[in-house]
Amino acid sequence: MQYISTRGKAPILNFEGATLAGLASDGGLYLPQEWPRFSEAEIADMAGLSYAKLAARIMAPFVGDSLSQDELQSLCDRAYGRFSHAAVTPLKQFDEQQWLLELFHGPTLAFKDVALQMLGLLFETFLARSGGHLTIVGATSGDTGSAAIDAVAGRDGIDIFMLHPKGRVSDVQRRQMTTVLAPNVYNLAIEGSFDDAQAAVKRMFTDDAMNGRFRISAVNSINWARLMAQVVYYFTAALQLGAPKRKAAFSVPTGNFGDVFAGYVAAQMGLPIERLIVATNVNDILHRALADGDYSAGTVTPTASPSMDIQISSNFERLLFDAGGRDGAAMAAQMHAFEQSKAMQLTNMQREGAAQLFTSARADADDMADAMRWANDACGEVIDPHTAIGLHAARAAGLPADVPVVTLATAHPAKFPDAVERVTGMRPSLPARVGDLFSREERFDEVEGDYAALTDYVSQRATESR
Ligand SMILES: *Cc1c(COP(=O)(O)O)cnc(C)c1O
């Protein structure tokens, strides 16, 4: 399988190359040159496979000859062996129509583990072959930081530097990062403005003095391998609900459009999907884009679902490219104009292409609270604020009663205990496997957020690669 950039100018790469590159060199995102397709019989044959077996089967056409079948299976076994539930992503039933797919049974309690556990192993495997070294630099205020650190802690050939704004992440989130004491993990608590820190990280990627000395890579830039790994749970859920004979719909709490785009990929591969519901909070650029074709960025409003508080959804470019006729030059022009004006209109072709599969809904704080209460009162399920946004959209979608609607549960409620307690009056407790989080030793360095201090810190500790 070969990978092309959405902006048409970057070199075409195989799976190994696209995984290590992350972002394409022309500023675009990598996508498979064509979608692999499973026949109805092949999908029917997947019923009953274990998660790790199914994962290897779904990923195989994307991986191509970058890994042998045995290597791929062994990586899937290792990645998904670290989940605390035997089903990896168990499916629960709310009522006749509504279902919940729990994606938070990984080490850091958010769905990002599903992709990042695999990505960490892929990095390690590919680097071991080439003898190269990777320096991952990222800024986080949410779930990506902890999931990425857990995925690469102790792995050969990788150092990770993760910046968080000092005093502005939740205790659970901070401790999930700072209690990882592996020698290749560096946690930086940044003084001053977080925006400055994020700008400094971005600048490092384009700074030849840094990127020439270290092979700098991102985990929050949009790596194809992350999406590939997320396709798998659409298959597991749909198979349990009767695929390929019966269609299911999915409601996805959305920020960067990665998770829901994986559902689109599953549909391109032949999985019968009735609808993909893009659920946003009041930061609703995606809802406006899908409903009216108006993709224009405003200012971010902080909400109880912080992982969806976004202005720009990087992965949306993948949908616009694929649904809009896969024209790299046109995509590059459209995105460059957007980068200038922070606004664009979708073309008719993009709108019609997206409308075939996607609908969207926006949930405000009251909608979120109502959905959280319904889950609790009607079904005895405590759900997190992100999942509640998805559940609101699922119930508001008005799909025919015979179509099962699966809401993706993207985080464990104990990750956001204050918001859950405010609505339900109950404080969710951390699962036993992370229960000692608050007694573990923390390690982090306090660093000024300016560029010189940051590059100094990284240069003194990272491993040179070329
Ligand atoms: C990252 C995240 C999201 C948003 O997922 P995208 O792939 O960025 O759309 C939703 N919920 C939680 C809990 C997250 O951590």
mmCIF file with all atom_site columns, C-alpha atoms and ligand atoms in Angstrom, residues 110-112 143 253-259 307-308 386 410-411, ligand 1:
data_model
loop_
_atom_site.group_PDB
_atom_site.id
_atom_site.type_symbol
_atom_site.label_atom_id
_atom_site.label_alt_id
_atom_site.label_comp_id
_atom_site.label_asym_id
_atom_site.label_entity_id
_atom_site.label_seq_id
_atom_site.pdbx_PDB_ins_code
_atom_site.Cartn_x
_atom_site.Cartn_y
_atom_site.Cartn_z
_atom_site.occupancy
_atom_site.B_iso_or_equiv
_atom_site.pdbx_formal_charge
_atom_site.auth_seq_id
_atom_site.auth_comp_id
_atom_site.auth_asym_id
_atom_site.auth_atom_id
_atom_site.pdbx_PDB_model_num
ATOM   1  C CA . ALA A 1 110 ? -9.185  7.500  27.187 1.00 0.00 ? 110 ALA A CA 1
ATOM   2  C CA . PHE A 1 111 ? -9.739  6.135  23.681 1.00 0.00 ? 111 PHE A CA 1
ATOM   3  C CA . LYS A 1 112 ? -6.394  7.554  22.532 1.00 0.00 ? 112 LYS A CA 1
ATOM   4  C CA . ASP A 1 143 ? -5.501  13.134 27.050 1.00 0.00 ? 143 ASP A CA 1
ATOM   5  C CA . PRO A 1 253 ? -17.707 12.986 20.346 1.00 0.00 ? 253 PRO A CA 1
ATOM   6  C CA . THR A 1 254 ? -15.482 14.940 17.993 1.00 0.00 ? 254 THR A CA 1
ATOM   7  C CA . GLY A 1 255 ? -12.587 17.367 18.253 1.00 0.00 ? 255 GLY A CA 1
ATOM   8  C CA . ASN A 1 256 ? -9.866  16.867 15.683 1.00 0.00 ? 256 ASN A CA 1
ATOM   9  C CA . PHE A 1 257 ? -12.091 14.649 13.470 1.00 0.00 ? 257 PHE A CA 1
ATOM   10 C CA . GLY A 1 258 ? -9.719  11.671 13.817 1.00 0.00 ? 258 GLY A CA 1
ATOM   11 C CA . ASP A 1 259 ? -12.001 9.228  15.566 1.00 0.00 ? 259 ASP A CA 1
ATOM   12 C CA . SER A 1 307 ? -10.676 17.403 24.596 1.00 0.00 ? 307 SER A CA 1
ATOM   13 C CA . MET A 1 308 ? -13.272 18.715 22.130 1.00 0.00 ? 308 MET A CA 1
ATOM   14 C CA . HIS A 1 386 ? -17.364 13.893 26.194 1.00 0.00 ? 386 HIS A CA 1
ATOM   15 C CA . THR A 1 410 ? -14.138 8.212  24.642 1.00 0.00 ? 410 THR A CA 1
ATOM   16 C CA . ALA A 1 411 ? -13.069 8.640  28.279 1.00 0.00 ? 411 ALA A CA 1
HETATM 17 C C1 . LIG B 2 .   ? -9.265  13.378 21.862 1.00 0.00 ? 1   LIG B C1 1
HETATM 18 C C2 . LIG B 2 .   ? -10.615 13.193 22.460 1.00 0.00 ? 1   LIG B C2 1
HETATM 19 C C3 . LIG B 2 .   ? -11.806 13.427 21.711 1.00 0.00 ? 1   LIG B C3 1
HETATM 20 C C4 . LIG B 2 .   ? -11.782 13.952 20.291 1.00 0.00 ? 1   LIG B C4 1
HETATM 21 O O1 . LIG B 2 .   ? -11.322 12.989 19.374 1.00 0.00 ? 1   LIG B O1 1
HETATM 22 P P1 . LIG B 2 .   ? -10.873 13.441 17.897 1.00 0.00 ? 1   LIG B P1 1
HETATM 23 O O2 . LIG B 2 .   ? -10.293 12.222 17.283 1.00 0.00 ? 1   LIG B O2 1
HETATM 24 O O3 . LIG B 2 .   ? -9.862  14.529 18.101 1.00 0.00 ? 1   LIG B O3 1
HETATM 25 O O4 . LIG B 2 .   ? -12.088 13.927 17.194 1.00 0.00 ? 1   LIG B O4 1
HETATM 26 C C5 . LIG B 2 .   ? -13.024 13.166 22.327 1.00 0.00 ? 1   LIG B C5 1
HETATM 27 N N1 . LIG B 2 .   ? -13.094 12.740 23.600 1.00 0.00 ? 1   LIG B N1 1
HETATM 28 C C6 . LIG B 2 .   ? -11.986 12.506 24.351 1.00 0.00 ? 1   LIG B C6 1
HETATM 29 C C7 . LIG B 2 .   ? -12.147 12.044 25.759 1.00 0.00 ? 1   LIG B C7 1
HETATM 30 C C8 . LIG B 2 .   ? -10.713 12.721 23.808 1.00 0.00 ? 1   LIG B C8 1
HETATM 31 O O5 . LIG B 2 .   ? -9.621  12.501 24.559 1.00 0.00 ? 1   LIG B O5 1
#
